[in-house]
């Protein structure tokens, strides 16, 4: 068990030692992610557990959690986007090995002796992002603008209608 996150690790050794890494990282520590999001409401909470499954497959299980801020592509205002992602990664040494994996595993092809822990986290988050971020219907600023206009019209219409009658009534009284 470790709460401090090392930068690079030897994944095969981590598997043999059944290492568990957990902690928090800032979005700004993940430059590729930081480029495509507006920010985050909190740090990224992560847990990565290196182990072997029942078939002795080397794998990384864990989770990545964060509340991101994305730019809505309809109204260009920030929108929150929560990611709670479960990792189920199998370490493989070749594309053939990756193809033989059961469907529930994501292959991580290792061609170098070391991996950067944060690369795993960053990759997972990038894959979780919507291709075109958009507010939910009714929550988008462009919807809210339309609603505001609607309300203004609703409020003005009755008063416009009442006024002429009121004036008319006043005229009749005279
Ligand atoms: Zn929007």
PDB file of C-alpha atoms and ligand atoms in Angstrom:
ATOM      1  CA  UNK A   1       0.000   0.000   0.000  1.00  0.00           C
ATOM      2  CA  UNK A   2       1.162   3.465  -0.798  1.00  0.00           C
ATOM      3  CA  UNK A   3      -0.480   6.838  -0.787  1.00  0.00           C
ATOM      4  CA  UNK A   4       2.375   8.659  -2.476  1.00  0.00           C
ATOM      5  CA  UNK A   5       2.280   8.380  -6.213  1.00  0.00           C
ATOM      6  CA  UNK A   6       5.534   7.600  -7.927  1.00  0.00           C
ATOM      7  CA  UNK A   7       6.002   9.090 -11.379  1.00  0.00           C
ATOM      8  CA  UNK A   8       7.133   5.973 -13.257  1.00  0.00           C
ATOM      9  CA  UNK A   9       6.740   2.359 -12.226  1.00  0.00           C
ATOM     10  CA  UNK A  10       7.739  -1.044 -13.546  1.00  0.00           C
ATOM     11  CA  UNK A  11       4.253  -2.469 -14.086  1.00  0.00           C
ATOM     12  CA  UNK A  12       5.276  -6.138 -13.962  1.00  0.00           C
ATOM     13  CA  UNK A  13       7.011  -5.654 -10.647  1.00  0.00           C
ATOM     14  CA  UNK A  14       4.014  -3.741  -9.311  1.00  0.00           C
ATOM     15  CA  UNK A  15       1.829  -6.716 -10.286  1.00  0.00           C
ATOM     16  CA  UNK A  16       4.094  -9.172  -8.481  1.00  0.00           C
ATOM     17  CA  UNK A  17       4.091  -6.951  -5.406  1.00  0.00           C
ATOM     18  CA  UNK A  18       0.313  -6.406  -5.639  1.00  0.00           C
ATOM     19  CA  UNK A  19       0.796  -2.690  -5.222  1.00  0.00           C
ATOM     20  CA  UNK A  20      -2.090  -0.329  -4.604  1.00  0.00           C
ATOM     21  CA  UNK A  21      -1.719   3.352  -5.392  1.00  0.00           C
ATOM     22  CA  UNK A  22      -4.309   5.845  -4.323  1.00  0.00           C
ATOM     23  CA  UNK A  23      -4.315   9.577  -4.058  1.00  0.00           C
ATOM     24  CA  UNK A  24      -5.240  12.850  -5.671  1.00  0.00           C
ATOM     25  CA  UNK A  25      -3.771  14.707  -8.597  1.00  0.00           C
ATOM     26  CA  UNK A  26      -4.621  18.076 -10.060  1.00  0.00           C
ATOM     27  CA  UNK A  27      -5.964  18.313 -13.603  1.00  0.00           C
ATOM     28  CA  UNK A  28      -3.038  20.623 -14.378  1.00  0.00           C
ATOM     29  CA  UNK A  29      -0.721  17.636 -13.801  1.00  0.00           C
ATOM     30  CA  UNK A  30      -2.296  15.988 -16.841  1.00  0.00           C
ATOM     31  CA  UNK A  31      -1.406  18.367 -19.698  1.00  0.00           C
ATOM     32  CA  UNK A  32      -3.324  16.583 -22.477  1.00  0.00           C
ATOM     33  CA  UNK A  33      -6.476  16.582 -20.366  1.00  0.00           C
ATOM     34  CA  UNK A  34      -5.942  20.146 -19.146  1.00  0.00           C
ATOM     35  CA  UNK A  35      -5.883  21.280 -22.785  1.00  0.00           C
ATOM     36  CA  UNK A  36      -9.383  19.988 -23.550  1.00  0.00           C
ATOM     37  CA  UNK A  37     -11.231  20.895 -20.343  1.00  0.00           C
ATOM     38  CA  UNK A  38     -11.953  24.293 -18.797  1.00  0.00           C
ATOM     39  CA  UNK A  39     -10.970  23.008 -15.361  1.00  0.00           C
ATOM     40  CA  UNK A  40     -12.199  20.867 -12.535  1.00  0.00           C
ATOM     41  CA  UNK A  41     -14.182  21.399  -9.356  1.00  0.00           C
ATOM     42  CA  UNK A  42     -11.818  19.177  -7.420  1.00  0.00           C
ATOM     43  CA  UNK A  43      -8.666  17.135  -7.761  1.00  0.00           C
ATOM     44  CA  UNK A  44      -8.781  13.800  -9.512  1.00  0.00           C
ATOM     45  CA  UNK A  45      -9.284  10.950  -7.066  1.00  0.00           C
ATOM     46  CA  UNK A  46      -7.607   7.788  -8.215  1.00  0.00           C
ATOM     47  CA  UNK A  47      -6.978   4.257  -7.151  1.00  0.00           C
ATOM     48  CA  UNK A  48      -4.847   1.820  -9.124  1.00  0.00           C
ATOM     49  CA  UNK A  49      -4.343  -1.714  -7.990  1.00  0.00           C
ATOM     50  CA  UNK A  50      -1.793  -3.936  -9.701  1.00  0.00           C
ATOM     51  CA  UNK A  51      -2.545  -7.636  -9.369  1.00  0.00           C
ATOM     52  CA  UNK A  52      -3.110 -10.913 -11.176  1.00  0.00           C
ATOM     53  CA  UNK A  53      -6.576 -12.199 -11.895  1.00  0.00           C
ATOM     54  CA  UNK A  54      -7.692 -15.828 -11.504  1.00  0.00           C
ATOM     55  CA  UNK A  55      -6.205 -16.685 -14.890  1.00  0.00           C
ATOM     56  CA  UNK A  56      -2.887 -15.194 -13.707  1.00  0.00           C
ATOM     57  CA  UNK A  57      -3.291 -12.293 -16.076  1.00  0.00           C
ATOM     58  CA  UNK A  58      -1.405  -9.156 -15.035  1.00  0.00           C
ATOM     59  CA  UNK A  59      -3.929  -6.396 -14.637  1.00  0.00           C
ATOM     60  CA  UNK A  60      -4.659  -2.986 -13.186  1.00  0.00           C
ATOM     61  CA  UNK A  61      -8.000  -2.427 -11.530  1.00  0.00           C
ATOM     62  CA  UNK A  62      -9.218   0.701  -9.871  1.00  0.00           C
ATOM     63  CA  UNK A  63     -11.143   3.872 -10.337  1.00  0.00           C
ATOM     64  CA  UNK A  64     -10.777   7.455 -11.429  1.00  0.00           C
ATOM     65  CA  UNK A  65     -13.173  10.126 -10.158  1.00  0.00           C
ATOM     66  CA  UNK A  66     -13.390  13.831 -10.862  1.00  0.00           C
ATOM     67  CA  UNK A  67     -15.905  16.617 -11.527  1.00  0.00           C
ATOM     68  CA  UNK A  68     -14.675  18.359 -14.647  1.00  0.00           C
ATOM     69  CA  UNK A  69     -15.755  21.592 -16.266  1.00  0.00           C
ATOM     70  CA  UNK A  70     -16.233  21.355 -20.012  1.00  0.00           C
ATOM     71  CA  UNK A  71     -17.300  23.952 -22.533  1.00  0.00           C
ATOM     72  CA  UNK A  72     -20.844  23.341 -23.767  1.00  0.00           C
ATOM     73  CA  UNK A  73     -20.709  23.398 -27.556  1.00  0.00           C
ATOM     74  CA  UNK A  74     -24.175  24.945 -27.819  1.00  0.00           C
ATOM     75  CA  UNK A  75     -23.850  27.956 -25.529  1.00  0.00           C
ATOM     76  CA  UNK A  76     -20.060  27.971 -24.927  1.00  0.00           C
ATOM     77  CA  UNK A  77     -20.589  28.262 -21.144  1.00  0.00           C
ATOM     78  CA  UNK A  78     -18.981  25.915 -18.625  1.00  0.00           C
ATOM     79  CA  UNK A  79     -20.845  22.735 -17.793  1.00  0.00           C
ATOM     80  CA  UNK A  80     -20.033  20.192 -15.098  1.00  0.00           C
ATOM     81  CA  UNK A  81     -19.215  16.714 -16.141  1.00  0.00           C
ATOM     82  CA  UNK A  82     -18.688  14.043 -13.511  1.00  0.00           C
ATOM     83  CA  UNK A  83     -16.466  11.120 -14.322  1.00  0.00           C
ATOM     84  CA  UNK A  84     -16.579   7.971 -12.237  1.00  0.00           C
ATOM     85  CA  UNK A  85     -14.659   5.443 -14.213  1.00  0.00           C
ATOM     86  CA  UNK A  86     -13.810   1.874 -13.283  1.00  0.00           C
ATOM     87  CA  UNK A  87     -10.537   0.596 -14.671  1.00  0.00           C
ATOM     88  CA  UNK A  88     -10.100  -2.944 -15.818  1.00  0.00           C
ATOM     89  CA  UNK A  89      -6.839  -3.044 -17.697  1.00  0.00           C
ATOM     90  CA  UNK A  90      -4.806  -6.069 -18.715  1.00  0.00           C
ATOM     91  CA  UNK A  91      -1.099  -5.688 -19.342  1.00  0.00           C
ATOM     92  CA  UNK A  92      -0.053  -7.211 -22.644  1.00  0.00           C
ATOM     93  CA  UNK A  93       3.195  -7.453 -24.563  1.00  0.00           C
ATOM     94  CA  UNK A  94       1.811  -7.762 -28.079  1.00  0.00           C
ATOM     95  CA  UNK A  95      -1.216  -6.935 -30.219  1.00  0.00           C
ATOM     96  CA  UNK A  96      -1.965 -10.668 -30.554  1.00  0.00           C
ATOM     97  CA  UNK A  97      -2.087 -10.987 -26.796  1.00  0.00           C
ATOM     98  CA  UNK A  98      -4.436  -7.986 -26.662  1.00  0.00           C
ATOM     99  CA  UNK A  99      -6.792  -9.646 -29.150  1.00  0.00           C
ATOM    100  CA  UNK A 100      -7.067 -12.766 -27.011  1.00  0.00           C
ATOM    101  CA  UNK A 101      -8.298 -10.796 -23.976  1.00  0.00           C
ATOM    102  CA  UNK A 102     -11.854 -11.226 -22.718  1.00  0.00           C
ATOM    103  CA  UNK A 103     -14.113  -8.302 -23.636  1.00  0.00           C
ATOM    104  CA  UNK A 104     -14.226  -6.856 -20.146  1.00  0.00           C
ATOM    105  CA  UNK A 105     -10.518  -5.968 -20.296  1.00  0.00           C
ATOM    106  CA  UNK A 106      -8.923  -2.934 -21.882  1.00  0.00           C
ATOM    107  CA  UNK A 107      -5.474  -3.874 -23.137  1.00  0.00           C
ATOM    108  CA  UNK A 108      -2.459  -1.807 -22.198  1.00  0.00           C
ATOM    109  CA  UNK A 109       0.317  -2.625 -24.605  1.00  0.00           C
ATOM    110  CA  UNK A 110       3.645  -2.303 -22.840  1.00  0.00           C
ATOM    111  CA  UNK A 111       6.622  -1.816 -25.079  1.00  0.00           C
ATOM    112  CA  UNK A 112       8.754  -0.101 -22.482  1.00  0.00           C
ATOM    113  CA  UNK A 113       9.886  -1.410 -19.120  1.00  0.00           C
ATOM    114  CA  UNK A 114       8.284   1.487 -17.267  1.00  0.00           C
ATOM    115  CA  UNK A 115       4.966   3.287 -17.424  1.00  0.00           C
ATOM    116  CA  UNK A 116       3.913   6.637 -16.096  1.00  0.00           C
ATOM    117  CA  UNK A 117       1.078   6.105 -13.621  1.00  0.00           C
ATOM    118  CA  UNK A 118      -0.573   9.378 -14.534  1.00  0.00           C
ATOM    119  CA  UNK A 119      -0.631   8.384 -18.212  1.00  0.00           C
ATOM    120  CA  UNK A 120      -3.058   5.604 -17.327  1.00  0.00           C
ATOM    121  CA  UNK A 121      -5.273   8.059 -15.458  1.00  0.00           C
ATOM    122  CA  UNK A 122      -5.061  10.663 -18.213  1.00  0.00           C
ATOM    123  CA  UNK A 123      -5.863   8.161 -20.942  1.00  0.00           C
ATOM    124  CA  UNK A 124      -8.891   6.905 -19.013  1.00  0.00           C
ATOM    125  CA  UNK A 125     -10.236  10.427 -18.470  1.00  0.00           C
ATOM    126  CA  UNK A 126      -9.703  11.425 -22.100  1.00  0.00           C
ATOM    127  CA  UNK A 127     -11.682   8.368 -23.191  1.00  0.00           C
ATOM    128  CA  UNK A 128     -14.516   9.239 -20.783  1.00  0.00           C
ATOM    129  CA  UNK A 129     -15.078  12.698 -22.234  1.00  0.00           C
ATOM    130  CA  UNK A 130     -18.050  13.231 -24.541  1.00  0.00           C
ATOM    131  CA  UNK A 131     -17.055  13.973 -28.143  1.00  0.00           C
ATOM    132  CA  UNK A 132     -19.314  17.011 -28.227  1.00  0.00           C
ATOM    133  CA  UNK A 133     -20.007  18.281 -24.699  1.00  0.00           C
ATOM    134  CA  UNK A 134     -23.508  19.717 -24.371  1.00  0.00           C
ATOM    135  CA  UNK A 135     -25.657  20.736 -21.425  1.00  0.00           C
ATOM    136  CA  UNK A 136     -28.629  18.532 -20.686  1.00  0.00           C
ATOM    137  CA  UNK A 137     -31.843  19.746 -22.322  1.00  0.00           C
ATOM    138  CA  UNK A 138     -33.256  22.529 -20.161  1.00  0.00           C
ATOM    139  CA  UNK A 139     -29.921  23.264 -18.511  1.00  0.00           C
ATOM    140  CA  UNK A 140     -28.219  24.912 -21.438  1.00  0.00           C
ATOM    141  CA  UNK A 141     -27.738  28.687 -21.310  1.00  0.00           C
ATOM    142  CA  UNK A 142     -29.222  28.962 -24.785  1.00  0.00           C
ATOM    143  CA  UNK A 143     -32.403  27.307 -23.418  1.00  0.00           C
ATOM    144  CA  UNK A 144     -32.419  29.607 -20.414  1.00  0.00           C
ATOM    145  CA  UNK A 145     -32.064  32.675 -22.680  1.00  0.00           C
ATOM    146  CA  UNK A 146     -35.082  31.530 -24.646  1.00  0.00           C
ATOM    147  CA  UNK A 147     -37.050  30.987 -21.435  1.00  0.00           C
ATOM    148  CA  UNK A 148     -36.172  34.471 -20.173  1.00  0.00           C
ATOM    149  CA  UNK A 149     -37.372  35.997 -23.418  1.00  0.00           C
ATOM    150  CA  UNK A 150     -40.551  33.959 -23.174  1.00  0.00           C
ATOM    151  CA  UNK A 151     -41.189  35.134 -19.619  1.00  0.00           C
ATOM    152  CA  UNK A 152     -40.658  38.763 -20.590  1.00  0.00           C
ATOM    153  CA  UNK A 153     -43.182  38.427 -23.391  1.00  0.00           C
ATOM    154  CA  UNK A 154     -45.683  36.722 -21.075  1.00  0.00           C
ATOM    155  CA  UNK A 155     -45.362  39.508 -18.544  1.00  0.00           C
ATOM    156  CA  UNK A 156     -45.633  42.300 -21.071  1.00  0.00           C
ATOM    157  CA  UNK A 157     -48.578  40.969 -22.998  1.00  0.00           C
ATOM    158  CA  UNK A 158     -51.223  41.180 -20.258  1.00  0.00           C
ATOM    159  CA  UNK A 159     -50.151  44.642 -19.188  1.00  0.00           C
ATOM    160  CA  UNK A 160     -50.331  45.792 -22.802  1.00  0.00           C
ATOM    161  CA  UNK A 161     -53.791  44.344 -23.055  1.00  0.00           C
ATOM    162  CA  UNK A 162     -55.015  45.816 -19.812  1.00  0.00           C
ATOM    163  CA  UNK A 163     -53.730  49.292 -20.457  1.00  0.00           C
ATOM    164  CA  UNK A 164     -55.791  50.098 -23.582  1.00  0.00           C
ATOM    165  CA  UNK A 165     -58.939  48.914 -21.826  1.00  0.00           C
ATOM    166  CA  UNK A 166     -58.151  50.908 -18.773  1.00  0.00           C
ATOM    167  CA  UNK A 167     -57.639  53.989 -20.903  1.00  0.00           C
ATOM    168  CA  UNK A 168     -60.852  53.206 -22.772  1.00  0.00           C
ATOM    169  CA  UNK A 169     -62.734  52.840 -19.524  1.00  0.00           C
ATOM    170  CA  UNK A 170     -61.352  56.136 -18.326  1.00  0.00           C
ATOM    171  CA  UNK A 171     -62.406  57.800 -21.561  1.00  0.00           C
ATOM    172  CA  UNK A 172     -65.921  56.365 -21.265  1.00  0.00           C
ATOM    173  CA  UNK A 173     -66.293  57.651 -17.762  1.00  0.00           C
ATOM    174  CA  UNK A 174     -65.597  61.156 -18.893  1.00  0.00           C
TER     175      UNK A 174
HETATM  176 ZN1  LIG B   1     -25.048  24.969 -22.905  1.00  0.00          ZN
END
